[in-house]
Coordinates of C-alpha atoms and ligand atoms in Angstrom, one line a residue:
M864 CA 0.0 0.0 0.0
P865 CA 1.5 3.4 -0.9
L866 CA 2.5 5.5 2.0
F867 CA -0.1 8.3 1.3
L868 CA -2.9 5.9 1.9
F869 CA -1.7 5.2 5.4
R870 CA -1.7 8.9 6.0
I871 CA -5.3 9.5 4.9
L872 CA -6.7 6.2 6.3
P873 CA -7.4 7.5 9.9
G874 CA -9.5 10.3 8.4
V875 CA -11.4 7.9 6.2
V876 CA -12.1 5.6 9.1
L877 CA -13.3 8.6 11.2
L878 CA -15.6 9.6 8.4
L879 CA -17.1 6.1 8.1
C880 CA -17.6 5.8 11.9
F881 CA -19.1 9.2 12.6
G882 CA -20.7 10.3 9.3
I883 CA -19.5 13.7 7.9
A884 CA -16.4 14.8 9.8
P885 CA -15.6 18.5 9.7
Q886 CA -12.9 19.5 7.2
R887 CA -10.0 20.7 9.1
A888 CA -6.3 21.5 8.6
V889 CA -4.3 21.5 11.8
P890 CA -3.4 25.1 12.5
A891 CA -0.2 26.2 14.0
A892 CA -2.0 28.9 16.0
P893 CA -5.6 29.6 16.8
P894 CA -7.7 31.1 14.0
E895 CA -8.0 34.9 13.7
R896 CA -11.7 34.7 12.9
I897 CA -14.5 32.3 13.2
I898 CA -17.8 32.8 11.4
R899 CA -21.0 31.2 12.6
G900 CA -24.7 31.7 13.3
G901 CA -26.3 31.4 9.8
S902 CA -26.4 29.3 6.7
I903 CA -23.2 28.5 5.0
V904 CA -23.5 27.5 1.3
T905 CA -20.1 26.1 0.5
V906 CA -20.4 25.3 -3.2
N907 CA -18.4 22.2 -2.3
P908 CA -20.4 19.1 -3.3
A909 CA -18.5 17.0 -0.8
Q910 CA -19.8 19.2 2.1
P911 CA -22.6 21.4 0.7
T912 CA -23.5 23.2 3.9
A913 CA -21.8 23.9 7.2
A914 CA -22.5 25.8 10.4
A915 CA -19.2 27.5 11.0
L916 CA -15.8 28.1 9.6
A917 CA -12.4 29.3 10.9
I918 CA -9.9 31.5 9.2
A919 CA -6.1 31.9 9.7
D920 CA -3.6 33.8 7.5
G921 CA -6.4 34.7 5.1
K922 CA -7.2 31.1 4.5
I923 CA -10.0 28.8 5.6
I924 CA -8.7 26.3 8.1
A925 CA -11.9 24.5 9.2
V926 CA -15.4 24.1 7.9
G927 CA -18.1 22.1 9.7
D928 CA -20.0 21.7 12.9
E929 CA -20.2 24.8 15.1
A930 CA -19.0 23.0 18.3
D931 CA -16.0 21.5 16.4
V932 CA -15.0 24.8 14.9
L933 CA -15.4 26.8 18.1
R934 CA -13.1 24.4 19.9
L935 CA -10.3 25.9 17.8
K936 CA -11.0 29.4 19.3
G937 CA -8.1 31.1 21.0
P938 CA -8.0 34.2 23.2
N939 CA -7.6 36.6 20.2
T940 CA -10.1 34.9 17.8
E941 CA -12.8 37.2 16.6
V942 CA -16.1 35.4 16.4
S943 CA -18.5 36.9 13.8
D944 CA -22.2 36.1 14.1
L945 CA -24.1 35.9 10.8
G946 CA -27.3 36.6 12.7
G947 CA -29.2 34.1 10.6
R948 CA -27.9 35.4 7.3
T949 CA -26.1 33.4 4.6
L950 CA -22.5 33.0 3.8
V951 CA -21.4 32.1 0.3
P952 CA -18.0 32.2 -1.5
G953 CA -16.8 35.5 -2.8
F954 CA -18.1 36.2 -6.3
V955 CA -15.7 35.7 -9.2
D956 CA -16.4 38.0 -12.0
G957 CA -16.9 36.2 -15.3
H958 CA -16.3 39.3 -17.3
S959 CA -16.5 43.0 -16.7
H960 CA -14.4 46.1 -17.2
F961 CA -12.8 47.0 -13.9
A962 CA -11.4 50.3 -15.2
S963 CA -15.0 51.4 -15.9
A964 CA -15.2 51.9 -12.1
V965 CA -13.2 55.0 -12.9
D966 CA -15.2 56.0 -15.9
V967 CA -18.6 55.9 -14.2
Q968 CA -17.4 58.5 -11.7
V969 CA -16.4 61.0 -14.5
Q970 CA -19.2 60.2 -17.0
A971 CA -22.9 60.7 -17.0
L972 CA -25.1 57.7 -16.4
C973 CA -27.6 57.7 -19.3
A974 CA -29.1 54.3 -18.9
S975 CA -32.9 53.6 -18.6
P976 CA -34.6 52.2 -15.5
P977 CA -33.7 50.1 -13.5
A978 CA -30.1 50.6 -14.5
G979 CA -30.3 54.4 -14.7
P980 CA -32.8 57.3 -14.7
C981 CA -33.4 58.1 -18.4
A982 CA -36.9 57.6 -19.9
S983 CA -36.6 60.0 -22.8
V984 CA -34.2 61.9 -25.0
A985 CA -34.6 65.0 -22.7
D986 CA -33.6 62.9 -19.7
V987 CA -30.4 61.9 -21.5
V988 CA -29.6 65.5 -22.3
A989 CA -30.3 66.5 -18.7
Q990 CA -27.9 63.8 -17.4
L991 CA -25.2 65.2 -19.6
Q992 CA -25.9 68.7 -18.5
K993 CA -25.8 67.7 -14.8
L994 CA -22.4 66.1 -15.4
R995 CA -21.1 69.3 -17.0
A996 CA -22.2 71.3 -14.0
R997 CA -21.1 68.8 -11.4
R998 CA -17.6 68.5 -12.8
T999 CA -17.5 72.1 -14.0
I1000 CA -16.5 71.2 -17.5
A1001 CA -15.3 74.3 -19.3
P1002 CA -16.1 75.2 -22.9
G1003 CA -14.1 72.8 -25.2
G1004 CA -14.0 70.1 -22.5
F1005 CA -15.5 66.7 -23.3
V1006 CA -18.8 65.7 -21.9
I1007 CA -19.2 61.9 -21.9
G1008 CA -22.2 59.8 -21.1
F1009 CA -22.7 56.0 -21.1
G1010 CA -25.4 53.4 -21.1
Y1011 CA -28.0 55.1 -23.3
D1012 CA -30.3 52.6 -25.0
P1013 CA -32.3 54.0 -27.9
D1014 CA -34.8 51.1 -27.7
L1015 CA -35.8 52.0 -24.1
L1016 CA -36.3 55.7 -24.6
A1017 CA -39.9 57.0 -25.1
E1018 CA -38.9 58.2 -28.6
K1019 CA -37.5 54.8 -29.5
R1020 CA -34.3 56.6 -30.6
G1021 CA -31.3 58.4 -29.0
P1022 CA -30.6 62.1 -29.2
T1023 CA -29.5 63.3 -32.6
R1024 CA -26.3 65.1 -33.3
Q1025 CA -28.4 68.3 -33.9
E1026 CA -30.1 67.9 -30.5
L1027 CA -26.7 67.5 -28.8
D1028 CA -25.3 70.5 -30.7
A1029 CA -28.2 72.6 -29.5
A1030 CA -27.7 71.6 -25.9
F1031 CA -23.9 71.7 -26.0
P1032 CA -22.8 74.3 -28.6
D1033 CA -19.4 74.7 -26.9
N1034 CA -18.5 71.2 -25.7
P1035 CA -17.7 68.0 -27.6
V1036 CA -20.2 65.3 -26.5
I1037 CA -19.7 61.5 -26.7
L1038 CA -22.7 59.5 -25.8
V1039 CA -21.6 55.9 -25.5
H1040 CA -24.2 53.2 -26.5
V1041 CA -25.3 50.7 -23.8
S1042 CA -23.3 48.0 -25.7
G1043 CA -20.1 49.9 -25.3
H1044 CA -19.5 49.2 -29.0
G1045 CA -20.7 52.6 -30.4
A1046 CA -21.6 56.2 -29.6
M1047 CA -23.4 59.2 -30.8
L1048 CA -21.1 62.3 -31.2
N1049 CA -22.1 65.9 -31.6
S1050 CA -20.5 68.0 -34.3
R1051 CA -17.7 69.3 -32.0
A1052 CA -16.7 65.8 -31.1
L1053 CA -16.8 64.6 -34.7
A1054 CA -14.5 67.5 -35.6
R1055 CA -12.1 66.7 -32.7
F1056 CA -11.7 63.2 -34.1
N1057 CA -11.5 64.4 -37.7
I1058 CA -14.6 62.6 -38.9
S1059 CA -16.3 64.3 -41.8
A1060 CA -18.1 63.6 -45.1
A1061 CA -14.7 62.7 -46.5
T1062 CA -14.1 59.9 -43.9
P1063 CA -14.5 56.5 -45.5
T1064 CA -16.4 53.9 -43.4
P1065 CA -13.7 51.4 -42.1
S1066 CA -14.2 47.7 -42.7
G1067 CA -16.0 46.1 -39.7
G1068 CA -17.4 49.6 -38.7
V1069 CA -20.4 51.8 -39.1
I1070 CA -20.5 55.5 -39.7
G1071 CA -24.1 56.7 -39.8
R1072 CA -24.7 59.2 -42.6
E1073 CA -27.4 61.9 -42.9
P1074 CA -30.2 60.9 -45.4
G1075 CA -29.3 61.5 -49.0
G1076 CA -25.7 62.4 -48.4
N1077 CA -22.3 61.5 -46.9
E1078 CA -22.4 63.9 -43.9
P1079 CA -21.9 61.8 -40.7
S1080 CA -25.0 61.6 -38.6
G1081 CA -22.8 61.3 -35.4
L1082 CA -23.5 57.6 -34.9
L1083 CA -20.3 55.4 -34.9
F1084 CA -20.1 51.7 -34.2
E1085 CA -17.4 49.0 -33.9
T1086 CA -14.1 49.7 -35.8
A1087 CA -15.3 53.2 -36.6
F1088 CA -15.7 53.8 -32.8
L1089 CA -12.7 51.8 -31.5
P1090 CA -10.1 54.6 -32.1
I1091 CA -12.3 57.0 -30.1
F1092 CA -13.0 54.4 -27.4
S1093 CA -9.3 53.8 -27.0
N1094 CA -8.6 57.5 -26.7
L1095 CA -11.6 58.7 -24.7
P1096 CA -10.6 61.8 -22.9
G1097 CA -10.5 61.0 -19.2
P1098 CA -8.9 61.9 -15.8
T1099 CA -5.2 62.6 -15.3
D1100 CA -3.0 59.8 -14.2
D1101 CA -3.1 60.8 -10.5
E1102 CA -6.9 61.2 -10.7
F1103 CA -7.3 57.8 -12.3
V1104 CA -5.4 56.0 -9.5
E1105 CA -7.4 57.8 -6.9
L1106 CA -10.7 57.1 -8.6
L1107 CA -9.7 53.4 -9.0
G1108 CA -9.3 53.3 -5.3
S1109 CA -12.8 54.7 -4.6
G1110 CA -14.5 53.0 -7.6
Q1111 CA -13.6 49.5 -6.5
D1112 CA -16.3 49.9 -3.8
L1113 CA -18.8 49.3 -6.6
Y1114 CA -17.4 45.8 -7.0
L1115 CA -17.1 45.2 -3.2
R1116 CA -20.7 46.1 -2.6
A1117 CA -21.6 43.6 -5.3
G1118 CA -19.7 40.9 -3.3
T1119 CA -17.0 40.6 -6.0
T1120 CA -13.7 39.5 -4.6
T1121 CA -12.1 38.7 -7.9
A1122 CA -12.7 41.2 -10.7
Q1123 CA -11.8 41.3 -14.4
E1124 CA -10.5 44.2 -16.4
G1125 CA -11.8 42.8 -19.6
A1126 CA -10.0 44.8 -22.3
T1127 CA -7.0 46.5 -20.8
M1128 CA -5.2 49.3 -22.5
K1129 CA -1.5 50.0 -21.8
R1130 CA -2.2 53.2 -19.8
Q1131 CA -4.9 51.5 -17.7
L1132 CA -2.5 48.6 -17.0
D1133 CA 0.3 51.0 -15.9
L1134 CA -2.0 53.0 -13.7
M1135 CA -3.7 49.9 -12.2
R1136 CA -0.1 48.7 -11.4
V1137 CA 0.6 52.0 -9.6
A1138 CA -2.7 51.6 -7.6
A1139 CA -1.8 48.0 -6.8
D1140 CA 1.8 48.8 -5.7
R1141 CA 0.5 51.6 -3.5
G1142 CA -1.6 48.9 -1.8
L1143 CA -4.9 50.5 -2.9
L1144 CA -6.6 47.3 -4.3
K1145 CA -8.9 45.5 -1.8
L1146 CA -9.9 42.7 -4.2
D1147 CA -8.0 40.6 -6.8
V1148 CA -8.0 42.0 -10.4
V1149 CA -7.4 39.9 -13.4
A1150 CA -6.3 42.1 -16.3
L1151 CA -6.8 41.0 -19.9
P1152 CA -4.6 43.2 -22.2
F1153 CA -6.5 44.2 -25.3
I1154 CA -5.1 42.4 -28.4
A1155 CA -4.4 45.8 -30.2
E1156 CA -2.1 46.8 -27.3
I1157 CA -0.2 43.6 -26.7
D1158 CA 2.9 44.6 -28.6
T1159 CA 3.4 47.6 -26.3
I1160 CA 2.2 45.8 -23.1
F1161 CA 4.5 42.8 -23.7
A1162 CA 7.2 44.9 -25.2
G1163 CA 7.5 42.7 -28.3
R1164 CA 7.7 39.5 -26.3
P1165 CA 5.1 36.7 -26.7
P1166 CA 1.9 37.3 -24.6
R1167 CA 2.0 35.4 -21.3
N1168 CA -0.1 35.2 -18.2
E1169 CA 1.4 36.3 -14.9
P1170 CA 1.0 33.2 -12.7
E1171 CA 0.8 35.1 -9.4
Y1172 CA -0.9 38.3 -8.2
R1173 CA 1.4 41.1 -7.3
N1174 CA -0.4 43.4 -4.8
R1175 CA -3.7 42.0 -6.0
L1176 CA -3.2 42.5 -9.8
R1177 CA -2.1 40.0 -12.4
I1178 CA -2.3 39.6 -16.2
G1179 CA -4.6 36.6 -16.7
G1180 CA -4.9 36.4 -20.5
V1181 CA -5.5 38.4 -23.6
K1182 CA -8.8 39.9 -24.8
L1183 CA -9.8 39.6 -28.5
L1184 CA -12.9 40.8 -30.3
A1185 CA -14.8 38.9 -33.0
D1186 CA -18.0 41.0 -33.5
G1187 CA -20.2 43.6 -31.9
S1188 CA -23.3 43.5 -29.7
P1189 CA -26.7 42.0 -30.5
Q1190 CA -28.7 44.9 -28.9
G1191 CA -26.6 47.3 -31.0
R1192 CA -27.3 45.1 -34.0
T1193 CA -23.6 44.8 -34.8
A1194 CA -23.2 41.2 -33.6
F1195 CA -22.3 39.0 -36.6
F1196 CA -25.0 36.4 -37.6
T1197 CA -25.4 33.8 -40.4
R1198 CA -29.0 35.1 -40.9
P1199 CA -30.1 38.7 -41.3
Y1200 CA -31.6 40.8 -38.5
L1201 CA -35.4 41.0 -38.8
T1202 CA -35.1 44.7 -38.2
G1203 CA -32.2 45.7 -40.5
G1204 CA -28.9 47.4 -39.4
P1205 CA -28.2 50.2 -36.9
S1206 CA -28.3 52.8 -39.6
G1207 CA -31.1 51.3 -41.6
Q1208 CA -29.1 48.7 -43.7
K1209 CA -31.2 46.1 -45.4
E1210 CA -30.4 42.3 -45.3
W1211 CA -28.0 43.2 -42.4
R1212 CA -26.2 40.3 -40.7
G1213 CA -23.7 42.5 -38.8
E1214 CA -20.0 42.2 -39.6
P1215 CA -16.9 40.5 -38.1
T1216 CA -14.6 42.9 -36.3
V1217 CA -11.6 41.7 -38.4
P1218 CA -11.2 39.4 -41.4
Q1219 CA -10.8 35.6 -40.7
A1220 CA -7.1 35.7 -41.6
M1221 CA -6.5 38.4 -39.0
L1222 CA -8.5 36.5 -36.4
N1223 CA -6.5 33.3 -37.2
H1224 CA -3.2 35.3 -36.8
W1225 CA -4.3 36.7 -33.4
F1226 CA -5.3 33.2 -32.1
K1227 CA -1.9 31.8 -33.2
Q1228 CA -0.1 34.7 -31.6
V1229 CA -1.8 34.2 -28.3
Y1230 CA -1.7 30.3 -28.3
D1231 CA 1.9 30.3 -29.3
G1232 CA 2.7 32.8 -26.5
G1233 CA 0.8 30.6 -24.0
A1234 CA -1.5 33.3 -22.6
T1235 CA -5.1 32.4 -22.0
L1236 CA -7.3 33.6 -24.9
F1237 CA -10.6 35.4 -24.0
I1238 CA -12.6 36.3 -27.2
H1239 CA -15.7 38.4 -27.3
C1240 CA -18.2 36.7 -29.6
N1241 CA -22.0 37.2 -29.8
G1242 CA -23.5 36.2 -33.1
D1243 CA -23.4 32.7 -34.5
A1244 CA -21.3 33.7 -37.5
A1245 CA -18.8 35.3 -35.2
I1246 CA -18.7 32.0 -33.2
D1247 CA -18.1 30.1 -36.5
A1248 CA -15.2 32.4 -37.1
V1249 CA -13.9 31.8 -33.5
L1250 CA -14.1 28.0 -34.0
E1251 CA -12.3 28.3 -37.4
A1252 CA -9.5 30.5 -35.8
H1253 CA -9.2 28.0 -32.9
R1254 CA -8.9 25.1 -35.4
F1255 CA -6.3 27.0 -37.4
A1256 CA -4.2 28.0 -34.4
A1257 CA -4.5 24.8 -32.3
G1258 CA -3.2 22.7 -35.3
D1259 CA -3.6 19.0 -34.8
D1260 CA -4.6 19.2 -31.2
P1261 CA -7.8 21.3 -31.0
A1262 CA -9.0 19.4 -27.8
K1263 CA -5.9 20.3 -25.8
P1264 CA -7.0 22.3 -22.7
R1265 CA -5.9 25.8 -23.3
G1266 CA -8.4 27.6 -21.0
T1267 CA -9.9 29.5 -24.0
V1268 CA -13.0 31.5 -23.1
G1269 CA -15.8 32.7 -25.3
I1270 CA -16.9 35.9 -23.6
H1271 CA -20.7 36.2 -24.0
S1272 CA -21.2 33.4 -26.6
Q1273 CA -24.8 34.6 -26.4
F1274 CA -26.2 33.4 -29.7
I1275 CA -24.3 30.1 -29.9
R1276 CA -26.0 27.4 -31.8
R1277 CA -26.3 23.9 -30.4
D1278 CA -23.8 22.4 -32.8
Q1279 CA -21.3 25.1 -31.8
L1280 CA -21.9 24.4 -28.1
E1281 CA -21.0 20.8 -28.9
K1282 CA -17.8 22.0 -30.5
F1283 CA -17.0 24.2 -27.4
A1284 CA -17.4 21.1 -25.3
A1285 CA -15.2 18.9 -27.6
W1286 CA -12.5 21.6 -27.8
K1287 CA -12.7 22.7 -24.2
I1288 CA -13.7 26.3 -24.9
T1289 CA -15.6 27.7 -21.9
P1290 CA -18.4 30.1 -22.4
S1291 CA -18.8 33.0 -20.1
F1292 CA -22.5 33.7 -20.5
F1293 CA -24.5 36.9 -20.0
T1294 CA -27.9 35.9 -18.7
L1295 CA -28.7 39.5 -17.6
H1296 CA -29.5 40.0 -21.3
C1297 CA -32.6 37.9 -20.8
F1298 CA -33.9 40.8 -18.7
Y1299 CA -32.2 43.9 -20.1
F1300 CA -32.4 43.1 -23.8
G1301 CA -34.5 39.9 -24.1
D1302 CA -37.5 41.7 -25.6
T1303 CA -35.3 43.5 -28.0
H1304 CA -33.6 40.3 -29.1
V1305 CA -37.1 38.7 -29.8
T1306 CA -37.8 41.7 -32.1
N1307 CA -34.4 41.6 -33.7
R1308 CA -33.8 37.9 -34.0
G1309 CA -37.2 36.1 -33.6
P1310 CA -38.4 34.1 -30.6
E1311 CA -36.7 30.8 -31.3
Q1312 CA -33.1 32.1 -31.6
A1313 CA -33.7 34.6 -28.8
S1314 CA -34.9 31.8 -26.5
F1315 CA -31.5 30.0 -26.8
I1316 CA -29.5 33.0 -25.6
S1317 CA -26.9 32.1 -23.1
P1318 CA -28.0 28.5 -22.9
M1319 CA -26.7 27.7 -19.5
R1320 CA -28.5 24.4 -19.0
S1321 CA -27.6 22.9 -22.4
A1322 CA -24.0 23.9 -21.8
R1323 CA -23.9 22.2 -18.5
A1324 CA -25.6 19.1 -20.0
L1325 CA -22.6 18.9 -22.4
G1326 CA -20.2 18.9 -19.5
L1327 CA -19.2 22.6 -19.9
R1328 CA -19.0 24.8 -16.8
P1329 CA -20.0 28.2 -18.0
A1330 CA -19.3 31.4 -16.0
N1331 CA -21.8 34.3 -16.0
H1332 CA -21.1 38.0 -15.9
T1333 CA -22.3 41.6 -15.8
D1334 CA -20.0 43.1 -18.4
F1335 CA -20.1 46.2 -16.2
N1336 CA -20.5 49.0 -17.2
V1337 CA -22.8 47.5 -19.9
S1338 CA -25.1 46.5 -17.1
P1339 CA -24.8 47.3 -13.3
L1340 CA -22.6 45.1 -11.1
D1341 CA -25.4 43.3 -9.4
Q1342 CA -24.3 39.7 -8.9
L1343 CA -27.5 38.6 -7.3
F1344 CA -29.3 39.7 -10.4
T1345 CA -27.0 37.5 -12.5
I1346 CA -28.2 34.5 -10.4
H1347 CA -31.8 35.8 -10.6
T1348 CA -31.7 36.0 -14.4
A1349 CA -30.0 32.6 -14.8
V1350 CA -32.7 31.0 -12.7
N1351 CA -35.7 32.9 -14.0
R1352 CA -34.9 34.2 -17.5
V1353 CA -37.7 36.8 -17.4
T1354 CA -37.7 39.8 -19.7
R1355 CA -38.5 43.4 -18.9
S1356 CA -42.1 42.7 -20.2
G1357 CA -42.4 39.7 -18.0
K1358 CA -42.1 36.9 -20.6
T1359 CA -40.0 33.8 -19.9
L1360 CA -37.2 33.6 -22.5
G1361 CA -36.1 30.0 -23.0
E1362 CA -37.7 28.2 -20.1
A1363 CA -35.6 25.0 -21.0
E1364 CA -32.4 26.9 -20.3
R1365 CA -33.2 28.0 -16.8
V1366 CA -30.8 26.5 -14.1
G1367 CA -31.2 26.0 -10.4
P1368 CA -30.0 28.6 -7.9
L1369 CA -27.0 26.5 -6.9
E1370 CA -25.9 26.1 -10.5
A1371 CA -26.3 29.8 -11.0
L1372 CA -24.2 30.5 -7.9
E1373 CA -21.6 28.1 -9.1
A1374 CA -21.3 30.1 -12.4
I1375 CA -20.2 33.2 -10.4
T1376 CA -18.0 31.3 -7.9
I1377 CA -16.3 28.0 -8.6
D1378 CA -16.8 28.1 -12.4
G1379 CA -15.5 31.6 -12.5
A1380 CA -12.5 30.5 -10.5
R1381 CA -11.9 27.6 -12.8
M1382 CA -12.1 29.9 -15.8
Y1383 CA -9.0 31.8 -14.4
G1384 CA -7.3 28.5 -13.3
E1385 CA -7.7 29.6 -9.7
E1386 CA -10.1 26.9 -8.6
K1387 CA -7.6 25.5 -6.1
Q1388 CA -7.6 28.8 -4.2
K1389 CA -11.0 30.2 -4.8
G1390 CA -14.7 29.6 -5.6
S1391 CA -15.8 27.5 -2.7
I1392 CA -15.7 27.4 1.0
E1393 CA -13.2 24.6 1.6
V1394 CA -10.2 24.1 3.9
G1395 CA -7.1 25.5 2.3
K1396 CA -8.8 28.0 0.1
L1397 CA -8.7 31.8 0.5
A1398 CA -11.3 33.2 2.9
D1399 CA -13.0 35.2 0.1
L1400 CA -16.6 35.4 1.4
V1401 CA -19.9 37.2 1.0
V1402 CA -22.6 37.6 3.6
L1403 CA -26.0 37.7 2.0
S1404 CA -29.3 39.0 3.5
A1405 CA -31.0 35.7 2.6
N1406 CA -30.2 32.3 1.1
P1407 CA -30.6 32.2 -2.7
L1408 CA -31.0 28.5 -2.5
T1409 CA -34.1 28.6 -0.3
V1410 CA -36.0 31.8 -1.1
P1411 CA -38.7 31.7 -3.9
A1412 CA -36.9 31.9 -7.2
G1413 CA -38.7 35.1 -8.2
T1414 CA -37.3 37.0 -5.2
I1415 CA -33.6 36.2 -5.6
E1416 CA -33.1 39.7 -7.0
S1417 CA -34.1 41.3 -3.7
I1418 CA -31.3 39.6 -1.8
R1419 CA -28.6 42.1 -0.8
V1420 CA -24.9 41.8 -0.1
V1421 CA -24.4 42.6 3.5
E1422 CA -20.7 42.2 3.9
T1423 CA -17.7 41.3 1.7
I1424 CA -14.7 39.6 3.1
K1425 CA -11.4 39.3 1.2
E1426 CA -8.9 36.8 2.7
G1427 CA -10.6 36.9 6.1
K1428 CA -10.8 40.7 6.3
T1429 CA -14.0 42.7 6.0
V1430 CA -13.5 45.0 3.0
W1431 CA -17.1 46.3 2.6
R1432 CA -20.1 46.5 4.9
R1433 CA -23.6 47.7 4.1
A1434 CA -24.6 50.8 6.0
A1435 CA -27.9 50.7 8.1
G1436 CA -30.8 51.9 6.0
D1437 CA -29.0 51.3 2.6
D1438 CA -31.3 49.1 0.6
R1439 CA -29.9 49.7 -2.9
P1440 CA -28.6 46.6 -4.8
Ligands
ZN1082 ZN1 -17.2 43.5 -22.2

């Protein structure tokens, strides 16, 4: 018998004699903190629930029976009482844009309820005017708004360039679309970026034109918008670092203990590094350098992941882009949109961001370098292109585990999902779309295709373990609402979108804990409440596994704990998500 079996045998015998024994690692010193007094949902199938846990050196050292865990208590152990509330693992962000936590403090929120206050074009203009006043933006200074959704405004359209010119004759205005993939610019902003009637529409992009002419309407999407997006005027370096410090509270109040910066520019990475090295980060941040910036970020060397966090920041892969957004009608499909293109195009299927040859080259560059590849893809034609690029770059071993992630993968077909399973490509789904854009997708794509959006249940049935995400600041950072939408799949108008794809609350919780951790290759340290893992934890006001499914959205994060330390606590009387 091998030696290791002798070592584990006593534990096995104990388990057989007394039922479930508490998980415990023998600590050198008493724990710093014990948490008890509520429900503990561990997301560990070997021990799904527990009554108490103990923490030392930022790690979980015991999980189990209250009496057993309390026996470890020393004179300096802090005992935290859950007061009947529920403890779950810290949330692991399947995809969002951490640096947006800076943007949202210096830009106007122009989203529609419940994500923002805008019900009409006038509301959008008012939000922009309020920002100009609040930040005392001088004539010539940029006024930037985000989150506007033309489909949800009373007029069923966004502000025109002329309306923005009238309200802001002296300021360039950029109003970023809710997808983050396009914007409406006023005349001053168009001029500042040298976009005129003479500017050709770039391949993979949209420049809206005035009827009957070549004059830009102000609407830009995809590759026409990317150069502006990459150079959005923003805060100074010092201001950025400071705002990152305060902005991370948005993530902490959502219970997120590992965040993603899901398309990192060189400057953002440099400034996040400054913030990290000053000790400002209270949660782990996985940065994914944007493909267009990897030559500068990796200084000409092959793109690589950083295996360890340094002061809570590490590079965890590279972000690529295959198409646009379905709600912006720039996602790339094999069949046309039922409603045409964003500037009235007929027989419009959307477009790939780059030609297939370029996508193949990108995949090869990232695979050869050994970094994890995260690719944004939404429409089924874009997903075909992703599979083709994977086949090209992976050579004769397409099934080798590379950790490749299809961010969104929203309109994946069943045959493509099977390919994802065979080739070990993990989808990071976006079930919030069922609520925020579900009705729009039914109009744009028809009920059958819309119902298979983010097919969480089918993916799991094929053995995939999809993550789930907010794509902040595309939608608010409400992690309980990601669980709610994965479980209920109800649209704004109250229809169920794809009943067969609903999952249970535990599966929905797994997607934003253990499956998110697995996506980053961090499942040995994070994602469940188990001995030896980091004490990244969230206290919830109620148990998402036991409340009626339709009320999961009303559960609030009460406290967020990173490596045993409380990093955010809800103030009395605060009932916002
Ligand atoms: Zn994104």
